[in-house]
CSV table of C-alpha atoms in Angstrom, one decimal:
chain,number,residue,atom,x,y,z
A,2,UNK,CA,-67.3,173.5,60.8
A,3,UNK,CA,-69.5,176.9,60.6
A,4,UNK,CA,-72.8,178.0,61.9
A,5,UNK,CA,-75.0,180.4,59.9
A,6,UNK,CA,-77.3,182.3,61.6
A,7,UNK,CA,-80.0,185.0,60.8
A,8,UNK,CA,-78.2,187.9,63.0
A,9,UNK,CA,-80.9,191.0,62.8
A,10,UNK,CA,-83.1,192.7,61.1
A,11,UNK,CA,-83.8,196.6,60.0
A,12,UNK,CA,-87.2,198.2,59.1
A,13,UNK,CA,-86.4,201.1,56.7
A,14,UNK,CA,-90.3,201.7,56.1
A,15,UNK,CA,-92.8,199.8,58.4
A,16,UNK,CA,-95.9,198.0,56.2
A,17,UNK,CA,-99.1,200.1,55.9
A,18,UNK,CA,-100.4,199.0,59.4
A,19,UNK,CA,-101.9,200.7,62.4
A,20,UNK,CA,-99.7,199.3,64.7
A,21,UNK,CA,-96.0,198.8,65.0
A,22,UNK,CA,-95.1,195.4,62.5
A,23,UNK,CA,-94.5,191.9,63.7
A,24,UNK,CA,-92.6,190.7,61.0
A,25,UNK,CA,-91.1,186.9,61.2
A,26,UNK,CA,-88.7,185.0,58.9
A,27,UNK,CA,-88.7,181.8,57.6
A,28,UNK,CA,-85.5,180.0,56.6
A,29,UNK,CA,-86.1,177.1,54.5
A,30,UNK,CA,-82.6,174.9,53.9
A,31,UNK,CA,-82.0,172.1,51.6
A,32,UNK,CA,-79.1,169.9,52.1
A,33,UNK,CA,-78.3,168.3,48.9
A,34,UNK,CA,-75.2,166.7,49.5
A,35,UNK,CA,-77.2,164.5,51.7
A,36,UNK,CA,-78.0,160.3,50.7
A,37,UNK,CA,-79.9,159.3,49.4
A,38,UNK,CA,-82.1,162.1,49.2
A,39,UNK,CA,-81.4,165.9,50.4
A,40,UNK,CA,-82.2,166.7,54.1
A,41,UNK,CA,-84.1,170.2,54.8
A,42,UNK,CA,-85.3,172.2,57.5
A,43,UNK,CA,-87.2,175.3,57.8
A,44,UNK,CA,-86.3,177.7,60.7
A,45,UNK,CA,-88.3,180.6,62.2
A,46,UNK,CA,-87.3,183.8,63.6
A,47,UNK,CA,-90.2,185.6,64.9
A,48,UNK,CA,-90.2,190.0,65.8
A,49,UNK,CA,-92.5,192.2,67.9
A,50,UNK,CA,-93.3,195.6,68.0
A,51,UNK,CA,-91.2,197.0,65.0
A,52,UNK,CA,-91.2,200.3,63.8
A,53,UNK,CA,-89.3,202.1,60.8
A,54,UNK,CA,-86.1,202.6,61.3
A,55,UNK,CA,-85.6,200.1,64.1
A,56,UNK,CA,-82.9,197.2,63.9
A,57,UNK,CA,-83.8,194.4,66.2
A,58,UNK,CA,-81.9,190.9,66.7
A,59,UNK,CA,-82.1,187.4,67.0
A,60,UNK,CA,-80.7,184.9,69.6
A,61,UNK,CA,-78.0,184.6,67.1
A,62,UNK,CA,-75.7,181.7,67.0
A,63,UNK,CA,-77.8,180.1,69.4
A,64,UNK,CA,-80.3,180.1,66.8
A,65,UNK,CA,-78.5,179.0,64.2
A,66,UNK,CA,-80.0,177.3,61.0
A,67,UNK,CA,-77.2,176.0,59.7
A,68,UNK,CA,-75.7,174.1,62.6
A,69,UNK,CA,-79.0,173.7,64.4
A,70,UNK,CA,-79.0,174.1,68.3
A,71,UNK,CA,-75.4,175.5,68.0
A,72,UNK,CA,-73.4,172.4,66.3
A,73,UNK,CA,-71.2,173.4,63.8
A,74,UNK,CA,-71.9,171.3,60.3
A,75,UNK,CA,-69.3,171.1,57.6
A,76,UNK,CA,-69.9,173.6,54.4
A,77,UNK,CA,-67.3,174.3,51.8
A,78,UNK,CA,-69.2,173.9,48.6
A,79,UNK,CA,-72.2,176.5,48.2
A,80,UNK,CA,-73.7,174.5,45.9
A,81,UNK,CA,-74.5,171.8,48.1
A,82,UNK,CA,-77.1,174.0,50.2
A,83,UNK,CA,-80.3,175.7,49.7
A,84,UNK,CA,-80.8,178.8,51.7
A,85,UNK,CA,-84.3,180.4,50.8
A,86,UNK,CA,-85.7,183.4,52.9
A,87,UNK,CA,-89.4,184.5,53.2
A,88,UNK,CA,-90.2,187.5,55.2
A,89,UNK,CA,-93.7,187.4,56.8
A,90,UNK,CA,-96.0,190.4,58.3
A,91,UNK,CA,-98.2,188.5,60.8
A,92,UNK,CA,-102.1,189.8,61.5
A,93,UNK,CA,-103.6,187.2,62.4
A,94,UNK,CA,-101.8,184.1,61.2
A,95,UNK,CA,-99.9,181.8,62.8
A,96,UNK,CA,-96.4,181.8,62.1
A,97,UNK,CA,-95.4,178.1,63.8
A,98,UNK,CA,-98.5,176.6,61.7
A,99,UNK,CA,-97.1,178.7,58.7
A,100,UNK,CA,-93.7,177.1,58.9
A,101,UNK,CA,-95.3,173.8,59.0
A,102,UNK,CA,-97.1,173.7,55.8
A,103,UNK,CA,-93.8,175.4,54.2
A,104,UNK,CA,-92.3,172.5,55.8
A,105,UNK,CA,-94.7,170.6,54.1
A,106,UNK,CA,-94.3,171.6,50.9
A,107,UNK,CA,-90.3,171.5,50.3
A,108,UNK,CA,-90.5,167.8,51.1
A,109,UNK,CA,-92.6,167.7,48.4
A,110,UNK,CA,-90.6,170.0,46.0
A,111,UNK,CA,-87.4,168.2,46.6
A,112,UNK,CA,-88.8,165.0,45.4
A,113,UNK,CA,-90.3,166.9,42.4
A,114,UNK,CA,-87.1,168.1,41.5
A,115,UNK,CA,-84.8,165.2,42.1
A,116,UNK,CA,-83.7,164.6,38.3
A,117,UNK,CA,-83.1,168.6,38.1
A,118,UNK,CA,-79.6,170.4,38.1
A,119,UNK,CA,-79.3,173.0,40.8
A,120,UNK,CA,-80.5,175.8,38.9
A,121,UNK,CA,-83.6,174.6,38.6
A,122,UNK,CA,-84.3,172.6,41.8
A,123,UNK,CA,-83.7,176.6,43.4
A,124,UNK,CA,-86.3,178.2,40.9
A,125,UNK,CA,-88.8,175.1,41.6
A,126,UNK,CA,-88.6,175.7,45.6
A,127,UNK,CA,-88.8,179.4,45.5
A,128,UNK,CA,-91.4,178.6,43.4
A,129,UNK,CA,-93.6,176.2,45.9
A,130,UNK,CA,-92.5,178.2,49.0
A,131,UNK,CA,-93.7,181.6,47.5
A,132,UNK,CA,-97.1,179.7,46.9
A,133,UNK,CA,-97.0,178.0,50.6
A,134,UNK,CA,-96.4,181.3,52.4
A,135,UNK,CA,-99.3,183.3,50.8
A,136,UNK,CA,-101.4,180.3,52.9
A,137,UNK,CA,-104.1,181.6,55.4
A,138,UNK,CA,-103.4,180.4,59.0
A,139,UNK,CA,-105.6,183.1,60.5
A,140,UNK,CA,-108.5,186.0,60.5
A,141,UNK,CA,-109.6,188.1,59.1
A,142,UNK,CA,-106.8,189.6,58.7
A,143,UNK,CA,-104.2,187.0,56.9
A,144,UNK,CA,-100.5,187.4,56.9
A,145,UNK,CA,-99.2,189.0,54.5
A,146,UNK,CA,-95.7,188.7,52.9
A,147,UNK,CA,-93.0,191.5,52.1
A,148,UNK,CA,-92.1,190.9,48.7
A,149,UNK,CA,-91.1,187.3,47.0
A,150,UNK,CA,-88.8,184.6,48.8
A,151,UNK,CA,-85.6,184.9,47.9
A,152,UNK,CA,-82.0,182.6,47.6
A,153,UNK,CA,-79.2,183.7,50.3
A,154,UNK,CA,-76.0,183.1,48.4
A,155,UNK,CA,-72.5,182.6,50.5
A,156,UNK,CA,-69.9,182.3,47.8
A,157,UNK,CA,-66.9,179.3,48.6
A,158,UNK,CA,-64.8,182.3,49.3
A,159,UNK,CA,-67.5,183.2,51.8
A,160,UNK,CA,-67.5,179.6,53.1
A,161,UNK,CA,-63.6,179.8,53.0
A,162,UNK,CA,-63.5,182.6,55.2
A,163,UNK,CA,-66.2,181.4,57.7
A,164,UNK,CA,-64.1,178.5,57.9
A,165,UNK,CA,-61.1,180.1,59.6
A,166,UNK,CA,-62.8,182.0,61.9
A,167,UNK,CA,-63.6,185.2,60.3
A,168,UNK,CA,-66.8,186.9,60.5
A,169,UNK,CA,-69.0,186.8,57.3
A,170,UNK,CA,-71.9,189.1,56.9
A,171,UNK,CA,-74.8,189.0,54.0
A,172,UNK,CA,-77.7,191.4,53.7
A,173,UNK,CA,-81.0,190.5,51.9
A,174,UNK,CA,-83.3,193.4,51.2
A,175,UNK,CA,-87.1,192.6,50.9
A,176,UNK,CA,-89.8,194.7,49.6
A,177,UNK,CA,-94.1,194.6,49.7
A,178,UNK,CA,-97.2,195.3,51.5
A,179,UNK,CA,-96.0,198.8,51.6
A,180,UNK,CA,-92.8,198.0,54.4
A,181,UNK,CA,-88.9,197.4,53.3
A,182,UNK,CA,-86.6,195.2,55.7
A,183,UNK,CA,-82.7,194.4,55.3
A,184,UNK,CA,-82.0,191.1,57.2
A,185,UNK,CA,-78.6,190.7,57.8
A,186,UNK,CA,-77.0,186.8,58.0
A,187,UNK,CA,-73.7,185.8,60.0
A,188,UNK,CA,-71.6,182.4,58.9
A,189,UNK,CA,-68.2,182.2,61.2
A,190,UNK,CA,-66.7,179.0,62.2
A,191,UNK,CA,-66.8,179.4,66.3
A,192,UNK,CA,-64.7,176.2,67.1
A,193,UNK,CA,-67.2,174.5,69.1
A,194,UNK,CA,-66.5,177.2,72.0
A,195,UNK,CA,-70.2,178.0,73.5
A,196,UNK,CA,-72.0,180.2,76.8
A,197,UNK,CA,-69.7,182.1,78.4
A,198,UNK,CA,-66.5,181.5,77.4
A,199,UNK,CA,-67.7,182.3,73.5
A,200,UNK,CA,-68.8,185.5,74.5
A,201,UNK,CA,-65.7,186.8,76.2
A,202,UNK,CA,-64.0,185.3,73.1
A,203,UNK,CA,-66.7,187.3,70.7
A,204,UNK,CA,-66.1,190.2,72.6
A,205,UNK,CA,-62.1,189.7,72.6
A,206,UNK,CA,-62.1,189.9,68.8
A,207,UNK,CA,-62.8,186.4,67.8
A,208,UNK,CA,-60.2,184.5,65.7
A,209,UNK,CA,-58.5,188.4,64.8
A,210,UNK,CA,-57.9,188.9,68.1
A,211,UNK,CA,-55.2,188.7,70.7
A,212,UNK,CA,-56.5,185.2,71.5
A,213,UNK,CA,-56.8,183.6,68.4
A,214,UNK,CA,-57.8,180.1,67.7
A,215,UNK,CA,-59.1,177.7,70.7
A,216,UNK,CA,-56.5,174.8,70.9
A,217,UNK,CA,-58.7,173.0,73.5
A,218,UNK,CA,-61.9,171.9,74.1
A,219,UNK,CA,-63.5,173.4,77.2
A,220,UNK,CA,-62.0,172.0,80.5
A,221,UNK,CA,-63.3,171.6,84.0
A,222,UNK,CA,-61.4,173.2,86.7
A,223,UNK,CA,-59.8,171.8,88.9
A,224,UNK,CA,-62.6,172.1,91.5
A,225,UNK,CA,-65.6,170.6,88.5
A,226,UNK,CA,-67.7,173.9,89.0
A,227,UNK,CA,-65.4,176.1,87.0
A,228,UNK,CA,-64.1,175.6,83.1
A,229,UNK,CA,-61.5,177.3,81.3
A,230,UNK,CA,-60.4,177.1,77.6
A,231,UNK,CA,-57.0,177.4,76.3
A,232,UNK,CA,-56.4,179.8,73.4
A,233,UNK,CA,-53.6,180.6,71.1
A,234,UNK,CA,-53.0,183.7,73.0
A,235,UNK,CA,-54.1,182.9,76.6
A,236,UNK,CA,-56.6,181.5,78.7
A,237,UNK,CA,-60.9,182.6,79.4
A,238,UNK,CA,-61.5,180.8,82.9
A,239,UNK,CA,-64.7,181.0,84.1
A,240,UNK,CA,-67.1,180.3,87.2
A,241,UNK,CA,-70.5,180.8,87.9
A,242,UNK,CA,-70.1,183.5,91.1
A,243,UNK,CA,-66.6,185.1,88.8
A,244,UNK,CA,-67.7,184.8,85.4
A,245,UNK,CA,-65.9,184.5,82.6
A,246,UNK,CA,-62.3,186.0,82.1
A,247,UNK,CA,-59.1,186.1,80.1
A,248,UNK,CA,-55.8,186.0,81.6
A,249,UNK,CA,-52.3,185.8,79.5
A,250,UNK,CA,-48.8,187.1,78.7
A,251,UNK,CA,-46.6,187.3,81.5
A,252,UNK,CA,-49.2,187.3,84.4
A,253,UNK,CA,-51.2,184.2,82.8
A,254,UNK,CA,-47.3,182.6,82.7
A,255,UNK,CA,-47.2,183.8,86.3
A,256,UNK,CA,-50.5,182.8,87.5
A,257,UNK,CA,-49.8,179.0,86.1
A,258,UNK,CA,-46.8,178.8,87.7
A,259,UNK,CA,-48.7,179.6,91.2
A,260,UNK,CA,-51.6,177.2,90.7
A,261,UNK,CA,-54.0,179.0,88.2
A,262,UNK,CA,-57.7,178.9,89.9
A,263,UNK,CA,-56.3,177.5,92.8
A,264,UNK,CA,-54.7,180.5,93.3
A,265,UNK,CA,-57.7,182.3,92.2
A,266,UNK,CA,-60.3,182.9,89.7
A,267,UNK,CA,-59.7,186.0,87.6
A,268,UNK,CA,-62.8,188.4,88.2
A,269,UNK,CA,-61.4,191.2,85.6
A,270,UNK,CA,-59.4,191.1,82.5
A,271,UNK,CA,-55.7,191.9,82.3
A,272,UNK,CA,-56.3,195.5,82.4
A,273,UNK,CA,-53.7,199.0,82.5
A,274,UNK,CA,-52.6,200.1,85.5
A,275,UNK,CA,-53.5,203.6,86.8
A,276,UNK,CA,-50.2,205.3,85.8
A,277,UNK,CA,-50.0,203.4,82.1
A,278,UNK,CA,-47.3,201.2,83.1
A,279,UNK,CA,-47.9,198.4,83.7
A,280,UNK,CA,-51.0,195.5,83.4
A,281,UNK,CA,-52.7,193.4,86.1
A,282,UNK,CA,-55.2,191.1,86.9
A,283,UNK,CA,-57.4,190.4,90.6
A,284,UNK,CA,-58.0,186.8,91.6
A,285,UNK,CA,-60.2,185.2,94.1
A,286,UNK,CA,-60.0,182.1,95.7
A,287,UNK,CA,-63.4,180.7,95.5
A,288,UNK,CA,-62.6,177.6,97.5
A,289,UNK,CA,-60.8,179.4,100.5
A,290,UNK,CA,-62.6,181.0,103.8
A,291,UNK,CA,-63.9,184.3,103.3
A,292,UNK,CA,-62.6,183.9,99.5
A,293,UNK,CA,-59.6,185.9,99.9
A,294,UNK,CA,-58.6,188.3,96.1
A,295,UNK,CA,-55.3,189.0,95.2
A,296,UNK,CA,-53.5,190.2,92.4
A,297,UNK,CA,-50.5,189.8,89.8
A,298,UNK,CA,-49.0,192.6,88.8
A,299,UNK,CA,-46.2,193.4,85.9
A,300,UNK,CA,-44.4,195.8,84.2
A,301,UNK,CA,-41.2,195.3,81.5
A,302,UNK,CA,-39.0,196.4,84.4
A,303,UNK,CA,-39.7,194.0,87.2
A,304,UNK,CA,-41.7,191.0,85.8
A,305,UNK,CA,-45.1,189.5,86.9
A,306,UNK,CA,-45.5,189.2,90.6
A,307,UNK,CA,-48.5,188.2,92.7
A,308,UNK,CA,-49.4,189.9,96.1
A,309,UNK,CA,-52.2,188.7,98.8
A,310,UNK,CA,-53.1,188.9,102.1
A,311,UNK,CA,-52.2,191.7,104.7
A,312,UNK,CA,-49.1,192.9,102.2
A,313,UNK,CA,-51.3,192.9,99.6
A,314,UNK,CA,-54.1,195.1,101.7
A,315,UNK,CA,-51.3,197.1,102.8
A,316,UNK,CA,-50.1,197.7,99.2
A,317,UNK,CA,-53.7,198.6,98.5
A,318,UNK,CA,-54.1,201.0,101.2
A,319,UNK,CA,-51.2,203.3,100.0
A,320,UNK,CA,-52.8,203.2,96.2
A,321,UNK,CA,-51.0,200.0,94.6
A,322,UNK,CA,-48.4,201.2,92.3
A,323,UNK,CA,-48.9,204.8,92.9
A,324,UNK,CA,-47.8,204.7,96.3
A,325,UNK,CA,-43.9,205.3,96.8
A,326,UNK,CA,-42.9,202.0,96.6
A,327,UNK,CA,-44.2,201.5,93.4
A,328,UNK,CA,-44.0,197.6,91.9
A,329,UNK,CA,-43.4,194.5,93.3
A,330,UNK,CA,-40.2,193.3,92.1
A,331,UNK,CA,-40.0,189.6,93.9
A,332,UNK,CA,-42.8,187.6,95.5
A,333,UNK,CA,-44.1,187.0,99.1
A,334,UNK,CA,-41.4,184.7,101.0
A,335,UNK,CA,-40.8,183.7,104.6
A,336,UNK,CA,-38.0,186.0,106.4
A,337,UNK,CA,-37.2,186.4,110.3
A,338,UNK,CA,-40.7,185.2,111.6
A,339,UNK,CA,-42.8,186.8,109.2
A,340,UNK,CA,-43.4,187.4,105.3
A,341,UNK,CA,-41.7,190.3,103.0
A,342,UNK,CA,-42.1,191.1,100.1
A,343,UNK,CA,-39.9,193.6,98.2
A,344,UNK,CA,-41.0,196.6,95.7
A,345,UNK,CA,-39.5,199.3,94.0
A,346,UNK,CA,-38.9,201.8,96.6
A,347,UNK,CA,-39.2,199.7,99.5
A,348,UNK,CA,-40.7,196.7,101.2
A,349,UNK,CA,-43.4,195.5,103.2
A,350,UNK,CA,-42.9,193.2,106.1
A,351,UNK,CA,-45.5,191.1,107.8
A,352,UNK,CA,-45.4,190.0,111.4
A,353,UNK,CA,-48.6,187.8,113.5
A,354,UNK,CA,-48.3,190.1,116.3
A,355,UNK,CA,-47.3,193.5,114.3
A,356,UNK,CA,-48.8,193.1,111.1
A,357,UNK,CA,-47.7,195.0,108.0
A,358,UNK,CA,-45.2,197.8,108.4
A,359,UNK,CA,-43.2,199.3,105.8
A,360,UNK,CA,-39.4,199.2,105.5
């Protein structure tokens, strides 16, 4: 299931106006593996305030016209779609009324062209949408367009691609009333992973990265305000006051084991340590008082361990890892009226009436 999405656009040379352009798209699509007659939607992207040079972008996915209002629809066969793209200079016009006649007219053209192969159901639609746009929705001064409509092609390898996550890019270049604009088009499958969550994953590397494929749908946490989503390669957990983050490896292992969000929500990535050893991650408990943070911390030597409370602000206070007792190497545990924990080069003991001293 992919989505395909108008992802920006680029004025090399603005039209001959006296103000910066406002140049708007219209995506027409025919679906003509549809019954019994093809389906079609035309979608519109609109810009302000463009000058030469510029690159400015779209809501992307979220404005996705194939997959409308981000639902992924199933495309492996590019010749069962219609992509057509008319780029628009508005003066005066109205580009929402515009896209309505266009509208208008497609329904019409399919019909007309029902008995034709694909070939020339294409050259008949670029041929009634090139004749709809030049239509006068305004004055005096009508919209004009920047060069022909055109087909966007996405080969089956293209489709193939999209498909398994990767990231396919297609650049149209259009031409008139004195501007040139490149629009560049995205088609990736995103699994049905949306808001937050998607962006951390975009931002992780999609698919090619370190998480990989979604192998569940979105989850509520255990307290219903949060959600997480398993990966391939970890977990993104998010909630509205921590946002979104990913844990894995050994701490997300670790952080399971101890009651995931219960123990805390993760407020950063798994990030490097300050002396390159190691890798943590902080946590706060949303549903405790005062919401209380704490951390797991790891290294190859002595494991993932979590610290909190007065250790852990102790362990803090020196400088974490940098102090002279370096890692945890076991965690917090009840011992002779108190809590210790053990580190590297020492240990930290915890009493009610002596708090934290170090042994």
């Amino acid at each position: 299931m992919i989505q395909i999405y108008l992802s920006s656009i680029r004025c090399v040379s603005d039209t001959s106006e006296l103000t910066p352009d406002e140049p708007y798209v219209l995506v027409t699509v025919v679906n003509l593996a549809a019954t019994p007659v093809p389906t079609f939607d035309v979608t519109l992207y609109a810009f302000d305030g463009v000058s030469s040079r510029e690159t400015h972008y779209s809501q992307g996915i979220s404005s996705s016209f194939w997959g409308i209002n981000a639902r992924p629809a199933q495309l492996t066969d590019p010749n069962n779609v219609i992509f057509l793209v008319t780029l628009m200079e508005n003066d005066d016009g109205n580009p929402q009324a515009l896209r309505s006649i266009v509208k208008g007219i497609v329904g019409s053209s399919i019909l007309g062209s029902l008995s034709l192969d694909r070939t020339n159901k294409v050259m008949a639609l670029l041929r009634d949408v090139n004749s709809a746009s030049g239509t006068p929705t305004g004055g005096p001064n009508y919209d004009d367009k920047i060069g022909p409509s055109q087909e966007l092609v996405f080969s089956m390898e293209d489709l193939a691609r999209a498909e398994r996550g990767e990231l396919i890019q297609k650049t149209t270049w259009s031409r008139g009333d004195g501007g040139s604009y490149t629009m560049t088009f995205e088609a990736v499958n995103e699994f049905g992973v949306f808001g937050a969550i998607r962006d951390k994953w975009v931002a992780a590397g999609r698919v090619s990265g370190r998480l990989g494929k979604p192998v569940s749908d979105e989850i509520p946490t255990y307290d219903g305000i949060g959600r997480y989503r398993n990966f391939v390669g970890g977990i993104i957990s998010w909630h509205p006051e921590t946002e979104a983050h990913i844990v894995w490896g050994s701490i997300g292992a670790r952080w399971l084991q101890i009651g995931r969000e219960k123990f805390g929500y993760p407020i950063n990535d798994e990030s490097p340590t300050s002396d390159g050893r190691g890798r943590y991650n902080h946590f706060r408990a949303i549903h405790l008082p005062n919401k209380p943070e704490s951390s797991i911390h790891w290294t190859p030597e002595t494991g993932a361990h979590e610290t909190y409370g007065a250790i852990r602000d102790k362990w803090s206070s020196m400088n974490w890892e940098r102090s002279h007792l370096g890692y945890p190497i076991e965690a917090e545990h009840d011992h002779a009226g108190g809590r210790l924990q053990r580190f590297q080069g020492g240990s930290l003991f915890w009493t009610p009436g002596g708090g934290v001293v170090v042994q």
